Amino acid sequence: MSIETLGNDEYRRVWDRFRTEFAFRPGTSRFEWPGIDEPAGSMTWSLTALDDDPGYLLLDRMAAVIQRGLASCAGELYALDWQHVSYRFPTSAKDWPLSPFPDGDYYAYLTPDFRLGTFGHPWEYTVCAFGDALVTAISAEVTEVLGEPVRRSA
């Protein structure tokens, strides 16, 4: 399997399910954040530690940690980019579409069963990881890169 662009029907189906299951509510106001109902056991980190990262070393490390964690927990993922092209791909792919860093839009990596993944919020400037296996796999190293989480869902 290679990286596949989601067709219109699958795109709508996946985004509709994401909106429903996570109560996705896009918004630029802090009163509308965090943008999803973060699942129990999730951890959310601020991305402000990346602001003083001229060579993108911290950003690259964060992305690598998250991608390694996702690959260790799942064989296939959706890479969702709100209101843009989204993808389905094997975690063994050499180059992944998108990044866990929300570069101007909401980005999410999700397993097909939605049990684990990440959600990047561009205006809150955060990344949330959810699913016990993923949180366990990445939390220590992401905390080392980004600092203590700003939220932990019980």
XYZ file of N, CA and C in Angstrom:
462
model
N 0.835 -1.182 0.000
C 0.000 0.000 0.000
C 0.883 1.249 0.000
N 0.481 2.225 -0.736
C 1.222 3.477 -0.810
C 0.360 4.606 -0.229
N 0.897 5.794 -0.227
C 0.145 6.951 0.241
C -0.964 7.235 -0.763
N -2.191 7.297 -0.263
C -3.349 7.530 -1.129
C -4.080 8.788 -0.692
N -4.432 9.606 -1.657
C -5.265 10.769 -1.395
C -6.691 10.280 -1.159
N -7.355 10.810 -0.136
C -8.738 10.417 0.104
C -9.631 11.000 -0.978
N -10.465 10.153 -1.546
C -11.460 10.632 -2.496
C -12.541 11.412 -1.762
N -13.392 12.083 -2.498
C -14.418 12.938 -1.886
C -15.296 12.199 -0.890
N -15.777 11.003 -1.237
C -16.667 10.258 -0.342
C -15.949 9.861 0.945
N -14.748 9.314 0.810
C -14.002 8.900 1.995
C -13.603 10.120 2.831
N -13.204 11.193 2.173
C -12.848 12.426 2.872
C -14.019 12.889 3.746
N -15.208 12.965 3.148
C -16.394 13.403 3.908
C -16.719 12.438 5.037
N -16.640 11.137 4.756
C -16.954 10.126 5.777
C -15.996 10.239 6.968
N -14.703 10.347 6.687
C -13.707 10.415 7.762
C -13.860 11.716 8.548
N -13.986 12.842 7.858
C -14.142 14.114 8.567
C -15.458 14.173 9.335
N -16.547 13.633 8.798
C -17.820 13.601 9.525
C -17.687 12.774 10.801
N -17.022 11.631 10.690
C -16.816 10.797 11.881
C -15.935 11.522 12.900
N -14.887 12.176 12.422
C -14.008 12.916 13.334
C -14.791 14.025 14.043
N -15.587 14.785 13.292
C -16.412 15.848 13.890
C -17.344 15.296 14.966
N -17.937 14.159 14.679
C -18.881 13.555 15.618
C -18.176 12.975 16.841
N -17.197 12.118 16.620
C -16.552 11.403 17.735
C -15.709 12.306 18.629
N -15.144 13.369 18.068
C -14.280 14.248 18.850
C -14.908 15.617 19.108
N -16.160 15.793 18.677
C -16.853 17.083 18.819
C -15.972 18.214 18.287
N -15.383 17.990 17.115
C -14.488 18.972 16.491
C -15.229 20.280 16.262
N -14.640 21.356 16.756
C -15.212 22.688 16.613
C -14.091 23.668 16.279
N -13.929 23.952 15.006
C -12.873 24.878 14.609
C -13.170 26.281 15.117
N -12.146 26.983 15.511
C -12.313 28.351 15.966
C -10.997 28.971 16.349
N -10.904 30.281 16.153
C -9.670 30.996 16.445
C -9.676 31.651 17.824
N -10.813 31.654 18.491
C -10.922 32.281 19.807
C -10.543 31.303 20.916
N -9.816 31.783 21.899
C -9.424 30.912 23.005
C -10.628 30.371 23.755
N -11.782 31.000 23.598
C -13.001 30.517 24.242
C -13.555 29.283 23.540
N -13.053 29.014 22.330
C -13.497 27.849 21.551
C -12.511 26.686 21.642
N -11.429 26.854 22.345
C -10.403 25.841 22.428
C -10.735 24.847 23.516
N -10.278 23.639 23.427
C -9.183 23.111 22.641
C -9.538 22.657 21.224
N -10.743 22.761 20.775
C -11.083 22.402 19.394
C -11.651 21.007 19.241
N -11.340 20.114 20.183
C -11.926 18.776 20.221
C -12.178 18.414 21.671
N -13.027 17.447 21.883
C -13.128 16.840 23.209
C -11.979 15.847 23.292
N -10.963 16.210 24.046
C -9.765 15.384 24.112
C -10.082 14.091 24.854
N -9.755 12.950 24.261
C -10.090 11.662 24.866
C -9.418 11.446 26.218
N -10.038 10.615 27.029
C -9.455 10.250 28.322
C -8.053 9.706 28.098
N -7.140 10.113 28.952
C -5.765 9.646 28.863
C -4.895 10.431 27.897
N -5.466 11.434 27.236
C -4.682 12.206 26.274
C -3.775 13.200 26.988
N -2.756 13.639 26.270
C -1.850 14.674 26.760
C -1.722 15.720 25.666
N -1.702 16.990 26.083
C -1.606 18.109 25.143
C -0.448 19.005 25.550
N 0.399 19.301 24.571
C 1.571 20.136 24.806
C 1.460 21.439 24.027
N 1.965 22.508 24.610
C 2.113 23.772 23.899
C 3.283 23.634 22.932
N 3.186 24.319 21.818
C 4.256 24.298 20.825
C 5.172 25.518 20.925
N 5.003 26.337 21.957
C 5.799 27.559 22.074
C 7.297 27.287 22.204
N 7.676 26.104 22.669
C 9.105 25.772 22.754
C 9.752 25.761 21.377
N 8.952 25.651 20.335
C 9.485 25.610 18.975
C 9.711 27.006 18.397
N 9.263 28.044 19.110
C 9.383 29.401 18.587
C 10.832 29.853 18.408
N 11.706 29.427 19.294
C 13.118 29.800 19.197
C 13.909 28.580 18.733
N 13.644 28.172 17.515
C 14.231 26.956 16.957
C 14.647 27.241 15.513
N 15.669 28.116 15.328
C 16.005 28.588 13.979
C 16.369 27.480 12.997
N 16.942 26.396 13.449
C 17.309 25.304 12.548
C 16.268 24.200 12.492
N 15.146 24.416 13.147
C 14.041 23.446 13.193
C 14.452 22.112 13.803
N 15.476 22.121 14.646
C 15.929 20.867 15.249
C 14.894 20.310 16.218
N 14.298 21.172 17.038
C 13.274 20.704 17.978
C 12.023 20.243 17.234
N 11.627 21.001 16.226
C 10.470 20.609 15.427
C 10.711 19.254 14.776
N 11.872 19.071 14.188
C 12.191 17.793 13.550
C 12.201 16.656 14.566
N 12.738 16.919 15.743
C 12.782 15.877 16.776
C 11.368 15.534 17.230
N 10.531 16.559 17.482
C 9.154 16.299 17.897
C 8.430 15.470 16.847
N 8.540 15.852 15.580
C 7.874 15.123 14.501
C 8.372 13.676 14.437
N 9.668 13.479 14.569
C 10.231 12.131 14.507
C 9.733 11.265 15.662
N 9.678 11.839 16.856
C 9.204 11.090 18.025
C 7.754 10.670 17.824
N 6.928 11.599 17.388
C 5.511 11.293 17.184
C 5.343 10.269 16.075
N 6.072 10.424 14.990
C 5.949 9.464 13.890
C 6.432 8.076 14.305
N 7.527 7.997 15.037
C 7.996 6.692 15.539
C 6.959 6.072 16.455
N 6.379 6.888 17.333
C 5.361 6.382 18.244
C 4.145 5.865 17.503
N 3.672 6.625 16.533
C 2.525 6.183 15.739
C 2.853 4.896 14.977
N 4.037 4.827 14.389
C 4.427 3.638 13.633
C 4.527 2.411 14.538
N 4.900 2.616 15.799
C 5.011 1.481 16.713
C 3.639 0.984 17.184
N 2.614 1.798 16.993
C 1.278 1.466 17.485
C 0.279 1.130 16.385
N 0.599 1.441 15.147
C -0.387 1.293 14.069
C 0.297 0.954 12.759
N -0.418 0.253 11.906
C 0.106 -0.081 10.597
C -0.367 0.861 9.509
N -1.492 1.548 9.773
C -2.081 2.443 8.780
C -2.659 3.657 9.494
N -2.605 4.797 8.830
C -3.118 6.038 9.411
C -3.845 6.867 8.370
N -4.693 7.729 8.878
C -5.198 8.860 8.109
C -4.358 10.064 8.491
N -4.045 10.899 7.533
C -3.417 12.195 7.769
C -4.427 13.224 7.278
N -5.037 13.937 8.227
C -6.112 14.867 7.901
C -5.627 16.306 7.981
N -5.963 17.058 6.962
C -5.658 18.480 6.872
C -6.993 19.165 6.622
N -7.467 19.909 7.606
C -8.813 20.481 7.543
C -8.998 21.338 6.290
N -10.031 21.028 5.550
C -10.429 21.724 4.324
C -9.382 21.650 3.213
N -8.528 20.640 3.278
C -7.515 20.420 2.246
C -7.411 18.931 1.956
N -6.538 18.576 1.060
C -6.316 17.180 0.719
C -5.901 16.411 1.968
N -6.472 15.223 2.141
C -6.121 14.344 3.251
C -5.750 12.981 2.686
N -5.137 12.137 3.517
C -4.501 10.923 3.020
C -4.777 9.714 3.902
N -4.582 8.539 3.311
C -4.509 7.266 4.019
C -3.171 6.669 3.603
N -2.422 6.132 4.578
C -1.085 5.635 4.233
C -0.589 4.635 5.266
N 0.342 3.785 4.857
C 0.959 2.850 5.805
C 2.014 3.586 6.624
N 2.142 3.225 7.883
C 3.144 3.892 8.720
C 4.567 3.514 8.300
N 4.686 2.525 7.439
C 6.002 2.154 6.923
C 6.450 3.060 5.775
N 5.593 3.989 5.337
C 5.949 4.893 4.243
C 7.196 5.694 4.611
N 8.070 5.886 3.650
C 9.312 6.625 3.896
C 9.022 8.088 4.242
N 8.216 8.749 3.439
C 7.877 10.150 3.667
C 6.389 10.237 3.993
N 6.085 10.734 5.172
C 4.696 10.841 5.602
C 4.082 12.142 5.093
N 2.805 12.076 4.734
C 2.133 13.326 4.379
C 1.875 14.133 5.650
N 1.954 15.419 5.528
C 1.713 16.341 6.639
C 2.744 16.169 7.736
N 2.461 16.792 8.852
C 3.338 16.784 10.018
C 2.434 16.825 11.234
N 2.917 16.402 12.374
C 2.106 16.601 13.575
C 2.018 18.086 13.961
N 2.905 18.901 13.402
C 2.897 20.337 13.669
C 1.817 20.995 12.818
N 0.861 21.686 13.442
C -0.258 22.293 12.701
C 0.166 23.576 11.995
N 0.677 23.447 10.810
C 1.245 24.558 10.062
C 0.155 25.378 9.372
N -0.603 26.146 10.166
C -1.625 27.025 9.613
C -3.000 26.410 9.504
N -3.138 25.144 9.802
C -4.434 24.471 9.757
C -4.459 23.362 10.795
N -5.653 22.829 11.025
C -5.781 21.678 11.915
C -5.231 20.460 11.192
N -4.326 19.739 11.848
C -3.767 18.507 11.311
C -4.062 17.391 12.308
N -4.403 16.237 11.795
C -4.611 15.079 12.668
C -4.065 13.833 11.995
N -3.439 12.999 12.800
C -3.128 11.632 12.406
C -4.096 10.760 13.190
N -4.741 9.828 12.526
C -5.698 8.943 13.180
C -5.568 7.533 12.640
N -5.696 6.548 13.521
C -5.825 5.179 13.052
C -7.216 5.034 12.437
N -7.395 4.091 11.529
C -8.711 3.927 10.900
C -9.854 3.683 11.886
N -9.547 3.111 13.058
C -10.589 2.907 14.070
C -10.689 4.079 15.051
N -9.892 5.124 14.846
C -9.891 6.356 15.643
C -9.483 6.125 17.103
N -8.844 5.008 17.416
C -8.498 4.716 18.805
C -7.283 5.497 19.293
N -6.432 5.928 18.365
C -5.278 6.730 18.780
C -4.860 7.643 17.653
N -4.118 8.679 18.043
C -3.633 9.622 17.051
C -3.186 10.922 17.684
N -3.087 11.944 16.842
C -2.697 13.272 17.298
C -3.629 14.298 16.674
N -3.719 15.435 17.334
C -4.498 16.555 16.820
C -3.695 17.823 17.059
N -3.337 18.505 15.978
C -2.597 19.759 16.072
C -3.532 20.933 15.865
N -3.523 21.862 16.807
C -4.397 23.045 16.764
C -3.543 24.268 16.445
N -3.756 24.893 15.272
C -2.868 25.980 14.848
C -3.008 27.267 15.644
N -4.179 27.564 16.195
C -4.365 28.830 16.911
C -4.126 28.687 18.404
N -4.480 27.551 18.951
C -4.110 27.309 20.345
C -2.614 27.013 20.417
N -2.051 26.577 19.293
C -0.636 26.265 19.154
C -0.255 25.105 20.071
N -1.016 24.010 19.879
C -0.817 22.816 20.695
C -0.854 21.574 19.817
N -0.353 20.488 20.390
C -0.515 19.163 19.799
C -0.985 18.236 20.913
N -2.033 17.486 20.612
C -2.617 16.532 21.548
C -2.349 15.126 21.032
N -1.917 14.246 21.915
C -1.753 12.824 21.586
C -2.755 12.045 22.419
N -3.377 11.056 21.802
C -4.368 10.258 22.527
C -4.249 8.797 22.136
N -4.768 7.966 22.995
C -4.633 6.514 22.867
C -3.519 6.082 23.797
N -3.846 5.159 24.712
C -2.884 4.769 25.744
C -1.527 4.348 25.184
N -1.534 3.527 24.151
C -0.264 3.029 23.613
C 0.587 4.167 23.057
N -0.042 5.098 22.341
C 0.709 6.217 21.773
C 1.219 7.145 22.867
N 0.372 7.500 23.796
C 0.784 8.404 24.882
C 1.953 7.791 25.651
N 1.871 6.501 25.934
C 2.965 5.819 26.627
C 4.244 5.856 25.791
N 4.109 5.650 24.487
C 5.280 5.584 23.602
C 5.996 6.917 23.451
N 5.267 8.039 23.523
C 5.895 9.326 23.170
C 5.973 10.346 24.294
N 5.213 10.179 25.350
C 5.054 11.280 26.318
C 6.364 11.757 26.935
N 7.242 10.860 27.327
C 8.492 11.291 27.972
C 9.340 12.126 27.022
N 9.504 11.660 25.799
C 10.386 12.375 24.867
C 9.741 13.663 24.346
N 8.427 13.663 24.112
C 7.771 14.901 23.679
C 7.846 15.932 24.807
N 7.685 15.497 26.037
C 7.807 16.410 27.176
C 9.221 16.967 27.262
N 10.206 16.151 26.955
C 11.595 16.625 26.943
C 11.789 17.725 25.897
N 11.131 17.597 24.749
C 11.268 18.563 23.666
C 10.417 19.809 23.912
N 9.165 19.616 24.308
C 8.201 20.733 24.378
C 7.944 21.264 25.783
N 8.339 20.539 26.797
C 8.041 20.937 28.164
C 6.816 20.193 28.679
N 6.480 20.467 29.906
C 5.352 19.777 30.547
C 4.059 20.011 29.776
N 3.195 19.011 29.726
C 1.913 19.178 29.038
C 1.087 20.313 29.668
N 0.317 20.973 28.823
C -0.592 22.006 29.326
C -1.910 21.402 29.801
N -2.219 20.180 29.319
C -3.427 19.473 29.746
C -3.185 17.961 29.721
N -3.869 17.302 30.642
C -3.957 15.847 30.673
C -5.419 15.524 30.924
N -6.016 14.762 30.030
C -7.427 14.411 30.216
C -7.532 13.162 31.085
N -8.398 13.247 32.053
C -8.577 12.125 32.988
C -9.413 11.032 32.375
